[in-house]
XYZ file of C-alpha atoms in Angstrom:
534
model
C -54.884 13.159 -22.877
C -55.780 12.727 -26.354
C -56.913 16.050 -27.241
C -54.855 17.988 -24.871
C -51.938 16.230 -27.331
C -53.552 17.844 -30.257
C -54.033 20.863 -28.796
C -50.266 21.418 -28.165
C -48.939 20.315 -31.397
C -52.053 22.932 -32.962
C -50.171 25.618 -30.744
C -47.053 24.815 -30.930
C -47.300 24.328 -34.798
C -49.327 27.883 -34.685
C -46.440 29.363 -32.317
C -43.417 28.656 -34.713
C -41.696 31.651 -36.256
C -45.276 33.360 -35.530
C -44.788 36.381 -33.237
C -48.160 37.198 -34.127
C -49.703 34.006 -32.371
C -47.772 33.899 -29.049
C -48.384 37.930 -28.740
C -52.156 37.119 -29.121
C -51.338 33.826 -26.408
C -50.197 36.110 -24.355
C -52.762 39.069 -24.606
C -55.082 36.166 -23.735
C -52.966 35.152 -20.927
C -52.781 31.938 -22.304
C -49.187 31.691 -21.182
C -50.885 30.935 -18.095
C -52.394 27.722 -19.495
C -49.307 26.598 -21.317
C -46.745 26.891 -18.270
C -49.031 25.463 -16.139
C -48.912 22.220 -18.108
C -45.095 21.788 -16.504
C -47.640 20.713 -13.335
C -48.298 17.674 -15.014
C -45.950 15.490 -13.715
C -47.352 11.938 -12.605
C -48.986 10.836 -15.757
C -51.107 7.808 -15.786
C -51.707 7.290 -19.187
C -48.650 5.076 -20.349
C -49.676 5.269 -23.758
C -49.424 8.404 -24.700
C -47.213 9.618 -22.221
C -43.952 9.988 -24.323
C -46.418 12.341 -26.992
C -47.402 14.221 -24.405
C -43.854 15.330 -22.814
C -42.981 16.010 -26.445
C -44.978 17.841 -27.612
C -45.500 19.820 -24.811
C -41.598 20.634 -25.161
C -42.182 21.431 -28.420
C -45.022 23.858 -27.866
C -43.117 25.373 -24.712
C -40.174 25.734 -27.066
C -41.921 27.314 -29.774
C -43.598 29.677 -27.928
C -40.692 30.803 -26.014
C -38.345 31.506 -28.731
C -40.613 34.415 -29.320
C -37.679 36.227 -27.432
C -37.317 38.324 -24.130
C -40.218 39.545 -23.283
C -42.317 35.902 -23.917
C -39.223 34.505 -21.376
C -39.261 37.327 -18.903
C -43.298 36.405 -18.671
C -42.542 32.894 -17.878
C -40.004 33.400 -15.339
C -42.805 35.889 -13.768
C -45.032 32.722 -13.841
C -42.249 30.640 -11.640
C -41.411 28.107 -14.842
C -38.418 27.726 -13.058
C -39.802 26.231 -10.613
C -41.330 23.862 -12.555
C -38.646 22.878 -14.321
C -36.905 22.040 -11.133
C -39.274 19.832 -10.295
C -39.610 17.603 -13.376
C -35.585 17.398 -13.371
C -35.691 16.523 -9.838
C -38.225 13.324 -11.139
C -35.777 12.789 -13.867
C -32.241 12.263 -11.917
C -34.101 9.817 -9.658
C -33.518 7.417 -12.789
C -32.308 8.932 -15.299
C -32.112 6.072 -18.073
C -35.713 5.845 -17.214
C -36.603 9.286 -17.788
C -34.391 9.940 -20.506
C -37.211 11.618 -22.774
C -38.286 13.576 -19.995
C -34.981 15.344 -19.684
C -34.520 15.798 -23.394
C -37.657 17.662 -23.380
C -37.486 19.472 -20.642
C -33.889 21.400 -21.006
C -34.114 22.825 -24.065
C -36.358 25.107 -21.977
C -33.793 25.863 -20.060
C -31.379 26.873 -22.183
C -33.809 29.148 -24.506
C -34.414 30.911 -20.723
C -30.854 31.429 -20.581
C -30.239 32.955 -24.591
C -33.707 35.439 -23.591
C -32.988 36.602 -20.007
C -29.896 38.311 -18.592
C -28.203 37.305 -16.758
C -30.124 34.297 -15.270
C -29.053 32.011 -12.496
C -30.648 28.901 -11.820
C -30.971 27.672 -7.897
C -27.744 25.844 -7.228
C -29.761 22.758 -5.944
C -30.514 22.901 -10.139
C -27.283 23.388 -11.035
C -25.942 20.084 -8.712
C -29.060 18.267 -10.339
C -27.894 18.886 -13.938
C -24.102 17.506 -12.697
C -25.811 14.513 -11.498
C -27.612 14.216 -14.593
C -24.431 14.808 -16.531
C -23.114 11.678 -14.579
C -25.774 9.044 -14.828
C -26.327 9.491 -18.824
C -25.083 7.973 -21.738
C -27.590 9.604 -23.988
C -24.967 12.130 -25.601
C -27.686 14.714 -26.548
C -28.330 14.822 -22.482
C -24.993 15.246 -21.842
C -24.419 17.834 -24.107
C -27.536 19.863 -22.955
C -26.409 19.659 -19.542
C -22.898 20.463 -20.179
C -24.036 23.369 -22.364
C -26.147 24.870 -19.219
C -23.379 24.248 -16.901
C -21.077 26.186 -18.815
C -23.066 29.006 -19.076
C -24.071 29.166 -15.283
C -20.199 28.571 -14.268
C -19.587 31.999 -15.901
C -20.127 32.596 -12.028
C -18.004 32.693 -9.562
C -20.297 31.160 -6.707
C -21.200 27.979 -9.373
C -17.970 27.259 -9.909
C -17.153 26.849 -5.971
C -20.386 25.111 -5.485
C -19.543 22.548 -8.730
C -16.271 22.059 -8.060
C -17.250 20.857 -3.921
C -19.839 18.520 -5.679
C -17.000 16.901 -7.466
C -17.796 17.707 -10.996
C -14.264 18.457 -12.825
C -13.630 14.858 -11.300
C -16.881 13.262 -12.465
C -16.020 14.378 -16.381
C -12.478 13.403 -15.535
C -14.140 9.932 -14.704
C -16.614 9.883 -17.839
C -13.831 10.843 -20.642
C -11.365 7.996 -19.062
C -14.327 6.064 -19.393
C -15.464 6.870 -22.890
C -12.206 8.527 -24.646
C -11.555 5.442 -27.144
C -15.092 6.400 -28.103
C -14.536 9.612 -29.623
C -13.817 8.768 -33.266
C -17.256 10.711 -34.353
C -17.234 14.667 -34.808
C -19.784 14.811 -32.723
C -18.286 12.632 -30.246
C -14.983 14.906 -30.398
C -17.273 17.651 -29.985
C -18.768 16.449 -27.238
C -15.262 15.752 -25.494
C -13.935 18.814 -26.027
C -16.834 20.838 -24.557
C -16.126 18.204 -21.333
C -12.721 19.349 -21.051
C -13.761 23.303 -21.725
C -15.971 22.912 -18.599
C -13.104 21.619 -16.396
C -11.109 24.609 -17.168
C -13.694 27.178 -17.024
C -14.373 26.053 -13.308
C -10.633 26.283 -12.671
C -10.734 29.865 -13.625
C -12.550 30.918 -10.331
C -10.375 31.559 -7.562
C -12.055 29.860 -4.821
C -12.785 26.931 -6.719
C -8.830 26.451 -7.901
C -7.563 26.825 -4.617
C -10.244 24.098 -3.504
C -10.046 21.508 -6.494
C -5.472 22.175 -6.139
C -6.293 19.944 -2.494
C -8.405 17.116 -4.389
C -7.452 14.198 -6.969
C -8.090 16.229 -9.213
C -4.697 17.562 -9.759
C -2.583 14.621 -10.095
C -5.995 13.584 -12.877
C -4.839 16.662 -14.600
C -0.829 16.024 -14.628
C -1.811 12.271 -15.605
C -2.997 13.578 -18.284
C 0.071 15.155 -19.573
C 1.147 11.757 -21.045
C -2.022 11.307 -22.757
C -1.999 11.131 -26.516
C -5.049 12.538 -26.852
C -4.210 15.899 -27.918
C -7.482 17.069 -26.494
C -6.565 15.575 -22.952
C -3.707 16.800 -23.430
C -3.989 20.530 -23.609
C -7.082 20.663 -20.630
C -4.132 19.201 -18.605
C -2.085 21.722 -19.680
C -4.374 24.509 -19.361
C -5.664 23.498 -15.765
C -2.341 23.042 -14.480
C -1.754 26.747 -15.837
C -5.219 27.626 -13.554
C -3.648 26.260 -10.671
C -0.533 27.653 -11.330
C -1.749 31.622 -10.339
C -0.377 31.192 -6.954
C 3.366 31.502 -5.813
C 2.780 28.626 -3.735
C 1.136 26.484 -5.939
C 3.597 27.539 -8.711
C 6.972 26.886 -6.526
C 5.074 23.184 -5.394
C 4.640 22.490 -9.431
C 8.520 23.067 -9.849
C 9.615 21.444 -6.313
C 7.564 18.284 -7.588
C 8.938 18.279 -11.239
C 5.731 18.991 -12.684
C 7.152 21.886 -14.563
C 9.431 19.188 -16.284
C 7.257 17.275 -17.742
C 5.470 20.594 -19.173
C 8.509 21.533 -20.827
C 9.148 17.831 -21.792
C 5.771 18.053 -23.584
C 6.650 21.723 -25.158
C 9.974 19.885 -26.618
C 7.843 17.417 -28.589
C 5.419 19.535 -29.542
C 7.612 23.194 -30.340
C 7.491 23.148 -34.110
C 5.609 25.183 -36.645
C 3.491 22.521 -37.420
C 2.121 21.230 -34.304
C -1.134 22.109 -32.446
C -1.041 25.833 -31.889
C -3.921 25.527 -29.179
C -1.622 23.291 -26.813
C 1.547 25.598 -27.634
C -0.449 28.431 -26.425
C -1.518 26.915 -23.534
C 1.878 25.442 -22.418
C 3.873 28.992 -22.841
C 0.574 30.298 -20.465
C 1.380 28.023 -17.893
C 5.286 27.952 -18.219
C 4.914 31.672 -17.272
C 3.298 31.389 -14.916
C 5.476 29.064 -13.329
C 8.141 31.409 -14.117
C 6.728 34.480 -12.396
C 8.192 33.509 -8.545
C 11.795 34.988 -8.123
C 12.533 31.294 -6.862
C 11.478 29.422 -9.233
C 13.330 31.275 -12.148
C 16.953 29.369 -11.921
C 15.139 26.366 -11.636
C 12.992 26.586 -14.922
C 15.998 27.727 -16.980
C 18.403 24.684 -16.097
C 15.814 22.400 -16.891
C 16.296 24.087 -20.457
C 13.168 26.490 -20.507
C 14.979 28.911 -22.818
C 16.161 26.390 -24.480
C 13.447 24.641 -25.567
C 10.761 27.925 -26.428
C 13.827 29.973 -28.471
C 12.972 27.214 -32.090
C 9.388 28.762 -31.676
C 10.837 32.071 -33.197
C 9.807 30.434 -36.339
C 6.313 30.072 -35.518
C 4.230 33.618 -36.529
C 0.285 32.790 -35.074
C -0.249 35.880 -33.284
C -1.573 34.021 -29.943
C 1.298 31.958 -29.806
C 4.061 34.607 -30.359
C 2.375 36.860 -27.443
C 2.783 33.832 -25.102
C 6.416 33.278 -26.463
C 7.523 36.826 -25.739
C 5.710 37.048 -22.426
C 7.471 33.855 -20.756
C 10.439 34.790 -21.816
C 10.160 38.433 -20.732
C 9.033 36.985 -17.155
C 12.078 34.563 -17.528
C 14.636 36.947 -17.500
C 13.366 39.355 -14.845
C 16.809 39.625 -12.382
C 18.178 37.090 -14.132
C 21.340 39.047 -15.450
C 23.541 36.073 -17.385
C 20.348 35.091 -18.982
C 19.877 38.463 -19.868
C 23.394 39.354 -21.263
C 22.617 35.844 -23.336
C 19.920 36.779 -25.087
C 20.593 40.426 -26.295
C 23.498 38.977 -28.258
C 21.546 36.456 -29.792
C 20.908 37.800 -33.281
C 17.735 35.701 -34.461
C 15.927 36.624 -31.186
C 16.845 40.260 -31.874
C 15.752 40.357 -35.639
C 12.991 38.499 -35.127
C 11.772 41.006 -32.120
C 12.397 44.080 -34.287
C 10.648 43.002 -37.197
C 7.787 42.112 -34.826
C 7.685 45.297 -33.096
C 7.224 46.819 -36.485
C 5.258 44.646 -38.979
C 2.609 42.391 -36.151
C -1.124 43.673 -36.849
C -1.615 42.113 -33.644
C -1.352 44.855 -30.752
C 0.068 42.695 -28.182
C 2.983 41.159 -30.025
C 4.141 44.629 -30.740
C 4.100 45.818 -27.380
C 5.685 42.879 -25.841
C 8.645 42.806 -28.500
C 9.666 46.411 -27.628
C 9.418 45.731 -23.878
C 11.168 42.316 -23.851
C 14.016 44.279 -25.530
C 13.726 46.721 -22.648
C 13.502 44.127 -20.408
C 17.026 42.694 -21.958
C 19.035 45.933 -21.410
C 17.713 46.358 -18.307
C 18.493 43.083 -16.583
C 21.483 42.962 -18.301
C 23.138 46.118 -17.641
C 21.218 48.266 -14.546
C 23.356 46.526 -11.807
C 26.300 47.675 -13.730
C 25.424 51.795 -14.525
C 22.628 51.917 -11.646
C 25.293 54.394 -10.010
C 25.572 56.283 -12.136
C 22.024 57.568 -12.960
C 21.170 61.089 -11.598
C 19.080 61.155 -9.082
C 17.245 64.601 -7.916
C 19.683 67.197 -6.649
C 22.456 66.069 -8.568
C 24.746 68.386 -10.364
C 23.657 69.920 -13.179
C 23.252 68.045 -16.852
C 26.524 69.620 -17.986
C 28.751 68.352 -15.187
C 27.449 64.794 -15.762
C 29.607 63.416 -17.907
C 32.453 64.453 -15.571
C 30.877 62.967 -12.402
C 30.712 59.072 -14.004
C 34.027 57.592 -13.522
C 35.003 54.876 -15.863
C 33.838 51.358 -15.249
C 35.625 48.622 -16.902
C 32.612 45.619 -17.967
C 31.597 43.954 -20.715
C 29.425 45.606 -22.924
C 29.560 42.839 -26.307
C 26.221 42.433 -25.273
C 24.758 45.534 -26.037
C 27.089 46.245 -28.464
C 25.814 43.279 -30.691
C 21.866 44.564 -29.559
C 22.892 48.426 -30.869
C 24.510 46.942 -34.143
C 21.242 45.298 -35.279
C 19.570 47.626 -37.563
C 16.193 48.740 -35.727
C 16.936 47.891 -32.416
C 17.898 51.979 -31.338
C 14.891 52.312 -33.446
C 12.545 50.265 -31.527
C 13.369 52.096 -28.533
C 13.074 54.936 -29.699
C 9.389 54.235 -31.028
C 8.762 52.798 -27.602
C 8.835 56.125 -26.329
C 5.145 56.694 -27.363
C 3.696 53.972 -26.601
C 0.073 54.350 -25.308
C 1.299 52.490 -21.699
C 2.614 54.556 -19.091
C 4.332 51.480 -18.180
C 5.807 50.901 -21.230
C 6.909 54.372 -21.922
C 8.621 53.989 -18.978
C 10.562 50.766 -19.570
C 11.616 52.706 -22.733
C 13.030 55.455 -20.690
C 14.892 52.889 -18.170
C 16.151 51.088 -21.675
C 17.602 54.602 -22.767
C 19.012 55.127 -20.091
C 20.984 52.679 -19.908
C 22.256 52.758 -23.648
C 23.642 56.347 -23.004
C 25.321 55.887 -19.230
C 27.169 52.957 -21.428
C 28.088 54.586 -24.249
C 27.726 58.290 -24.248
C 29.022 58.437 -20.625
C 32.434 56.809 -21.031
C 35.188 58.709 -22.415
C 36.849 54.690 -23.129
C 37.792 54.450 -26.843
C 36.563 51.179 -26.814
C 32.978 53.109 -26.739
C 33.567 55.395 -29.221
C 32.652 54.040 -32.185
C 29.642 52.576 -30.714
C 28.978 55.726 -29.004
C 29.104 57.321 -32.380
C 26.571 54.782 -33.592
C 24.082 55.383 -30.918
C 23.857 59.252 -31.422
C 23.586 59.091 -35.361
C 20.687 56.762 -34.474
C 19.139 58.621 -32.053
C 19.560 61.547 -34.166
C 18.032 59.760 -37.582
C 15.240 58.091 -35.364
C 14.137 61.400 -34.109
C 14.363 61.228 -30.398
C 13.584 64.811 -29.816
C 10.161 64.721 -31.855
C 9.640 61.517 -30.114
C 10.565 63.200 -26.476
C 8.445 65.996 -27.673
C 5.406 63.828 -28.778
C 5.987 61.981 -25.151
C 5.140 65.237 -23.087
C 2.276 66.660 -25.078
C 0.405 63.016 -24.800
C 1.318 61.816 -21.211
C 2.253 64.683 -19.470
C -1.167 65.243 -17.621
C -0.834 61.373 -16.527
C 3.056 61.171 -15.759
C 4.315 59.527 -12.598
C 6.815 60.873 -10.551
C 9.070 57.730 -11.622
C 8.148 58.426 -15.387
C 8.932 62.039 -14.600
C 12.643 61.262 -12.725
C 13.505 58.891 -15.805
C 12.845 61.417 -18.355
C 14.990 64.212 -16.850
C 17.526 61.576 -16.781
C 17.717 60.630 -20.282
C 17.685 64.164 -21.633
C 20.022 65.156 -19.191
C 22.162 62.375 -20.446
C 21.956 63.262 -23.938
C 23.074 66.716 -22.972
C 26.397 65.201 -22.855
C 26.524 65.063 -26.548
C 27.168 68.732 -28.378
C 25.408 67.386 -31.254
C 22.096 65.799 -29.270
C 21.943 68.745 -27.214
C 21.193 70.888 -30.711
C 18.787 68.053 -31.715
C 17.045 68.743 -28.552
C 17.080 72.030 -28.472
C 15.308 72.494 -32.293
C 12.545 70.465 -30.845
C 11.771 72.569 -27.935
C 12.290 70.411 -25.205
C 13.670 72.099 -22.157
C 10.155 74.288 -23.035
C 8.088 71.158 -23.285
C 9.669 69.885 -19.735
C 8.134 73.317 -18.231
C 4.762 71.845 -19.305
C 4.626 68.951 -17.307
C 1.970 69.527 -13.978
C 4.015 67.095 -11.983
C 7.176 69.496 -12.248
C 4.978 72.337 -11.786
C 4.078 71.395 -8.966
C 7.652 70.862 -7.310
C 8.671 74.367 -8.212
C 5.570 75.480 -6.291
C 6.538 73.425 -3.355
């Protein structure tokens, strides 16, 4: 035992940043030798047992941070297998065998950094959850939580960890231990506990499973933690279960989605945690998303208590802002009318849609605007949008009759300087989704004002064409077709010969269009083409 000791810390020592050596080990299929030293299980030797597991470890190690190939070799050679074997020795008693875990799964996780894609035999993977449970070594835990993680990038581990109970195992250990974590290390530790939780949550098999176990009402106890850690992994797996209808309109029946926005109240302020703001406007919109759920969540005050976060400019947060809202109002038409007069939402959302270096606050600024002016106004002028075969654009303005509502609403969105703008702009957008929301918001503006021969319209009316003429719609119309007109839906397609015909109306838009080609440009478009043909 002796000199088989020395001979591994010669190697190993030999092997260390030394491609050299282990491409001469393995030339002299000496990788045979060293992998077969795994075999050595039952060792009778007391006394220099504990050397021996380490430094074989340590030459293992060595050797196999050499990189792919030196792994790929081993895995040919079944050290998998191996592996298996000693942990299955070690999670018999696992206080006992302590060192021979801590020596044995580093291997495993230099395995998983050289070979793609590598998944262990799930009898491993329930071995290393076991393991995870019995210790209270914290370099244990943290290897086996670090290997778990990476193997429940899968689908099929995440099912097969959540039915062995492990999100409610860590739940278990960090009720046990959470007064403990005053170290960084500790905290560290915690946090990659409460990571794993989630990351099993995000499989859908293994959500739906874990939403019928303890583990949910462990997750919304945890919403009155103080622990801010606790705290947001309650958060964020309540948002995981939350990607169901059902689930979501069972989390507002059962008042669940109160005490979410209770904890968003206290903690909606520019200087609290951004990480647990982001992760409570993920799951409030979620929540949101069912039609039925929607009056429920804003007369507990959801609007309410997100509209102070306007203050707050991270990026991530903002994206989340704008998105639950955006769900919020979807058919909600009061809500709608609401928020399109409300000036601070308004400035903030044009000077977002302009200035935000981050892609997805721009995008969902200009469509939360469209989103305004649509559910605020399209049950009001739906009738009076052409539809194919209706007369042609010059008798439109005489076809709408005069409809008496109130349009303060979008007469407060049209007087804030940039909103026309933003539209506009929206029109070339690189979503055919959004372009289309811009056409639908467009729409709308000009059945309201350009439509109506009311003179309570006309100055506003007056105001929306010198904007659309100073904004450029026709080069914006015209840069529209020559980008998306091989991709165009037949909806897109309607909705644009809508809003030009609709600025027809106007003498002076009708030159606009006119110096910017655009009755040629509509001649371009395949999908057209292809009606005429029919």
């Amino acid at each position: 035992m002796e000199l088989t000791i020395q001979n591994c810390r010669a190697l190993g020592n030999i092997c260390y940043l030394n491609d050299d050596a282990r491409e001469i080990i393995l030339d002299l299929k000496g990788d045979l030798v060293l992998i077969k030293l795994l075999d050595i299980i039952s060792l009778k030797d007391k006394t220099n047992a504990l050397q021996f597991i380490k430094v074989r470890g340590g030459l293992l190690s060595n050797y196999l941070l050499g990189g792919e190939t030196f792994s790929k070799r081993a895995m040919d050679l079944n050290i998998m297998t191996k592996i298996s074997k000693i942990i299955a020795i070690g999670v018999e008693n696992v206080e006992e065998n302590e060192d021979l875990l801590l020596n044995t799964l580093p291997l495993m996780s230099i395995l998983t950094e050289n070979v793609a894609d590598l998944n262990f035999d799930p009898n491993v993977n329930l071995q290393l959850a076991r393991v995870l449970a019995a210790s209270t070594n914290p370099d244990l835990a943290e290897m086996c939580l670090e290997l778990l993680h990476y193997q429940a990038e899968n689908d099929d581990v995440k099912v097969l960890l959540a039915k062995d109970g492990l999100c409610e195992t860590i739940y278990q250990l960090l009720e046990k231990y959470k007064t403990l974590a005053r170290t960084s290390e500790a905290r560290a530790l915690m946090k990659l506990a409460c990571e794993l939780i989630v990351l099993v949550l995000t499989g859908d098999e293994s959500m739906n499973y874990l939403y019928t176990t303890s583990l949910l009402k462990n997750m919304e106890d945890w919403l009155d933690s103080d622990d801010v850690d606790l705290l947001t992994t309650g958060v964020l797996a309540l948002g995981n279960f939350a990607r169901t209808d059902s689930h979501c309109i069972h989390m507002v029946e059962n008042k669940t989605m109160n005490k979410l926005l209770e904890v968003l109240s206290k903690n909606n302020g520019v200087r609290d945690d951004v990480r647990l703001q982001h992760a409570l406007l993920s799951t409030l919109r979620n929540l949101v998303i069912p039609k039925v759920n929607k009056s429920a969540v804003i007369q507990a005050g959801l609007v309410e208590t997100i509209l102070p976060m306007l203050e707050i400019h991270q990026p991530p947060v903002v994206f989340k802002l704008l998105g639950t809202l955006r769900m919020t109002v979807d058919g909600q038409e009061k809500l709608a009318l609401e928020l399109l007069k409300n000036s601070t939402l308004i400035d903030q959302l044009v000077h977002w849609s302009k200035s935000s270096d981050y892609a997805g606050v721009t995008g969902e600024s200009y469509r939360l605007m469209a989103w305004l002016i649509k559910h605020a106004y399209l049950s009001k002028i739906a009738y009076a949008l052409p539809r194919k075969g209706d007369a042609p654009a010059e008798q439109l303005a005489d076809k709408i009759p005069s409809m008496d509502y109130d349009r303060s609403s979008l007469d407060k969105f049209i007087s804030h300087e940039g909103s026309v703008e933003a539209m506009i702009n929206m029109l070339t957008s690189q979503h055919l989704v959004m372009q289309n929301e811009a056409l639908i918001a467009l729409c709308i503006l000009c059945v309201v004002y350009l439509s109506s021969s009311s003179s309570k319209t006309e100055e506003s009316a007056t105001q929306l064409q010198d904007a659309f003429i100073k904004y450029e719609v026709g080069k914006k119309l015209a840069e529209l077709i020559n980008k998306s007109s091989d991709t165009m839906t037949k909806e897109i397609v309607e909705n644009l010969q809508n809003f030009i015909n609709l600025l027809r109306t106007s003498e002076n838009l009708v030159s606009h269009l006119e110096a910017h080609n655009i009755n040629e440009l509509l001649k371009t478009i395949p999908i057209l083409t292809e009606y005429c043909t029919i």
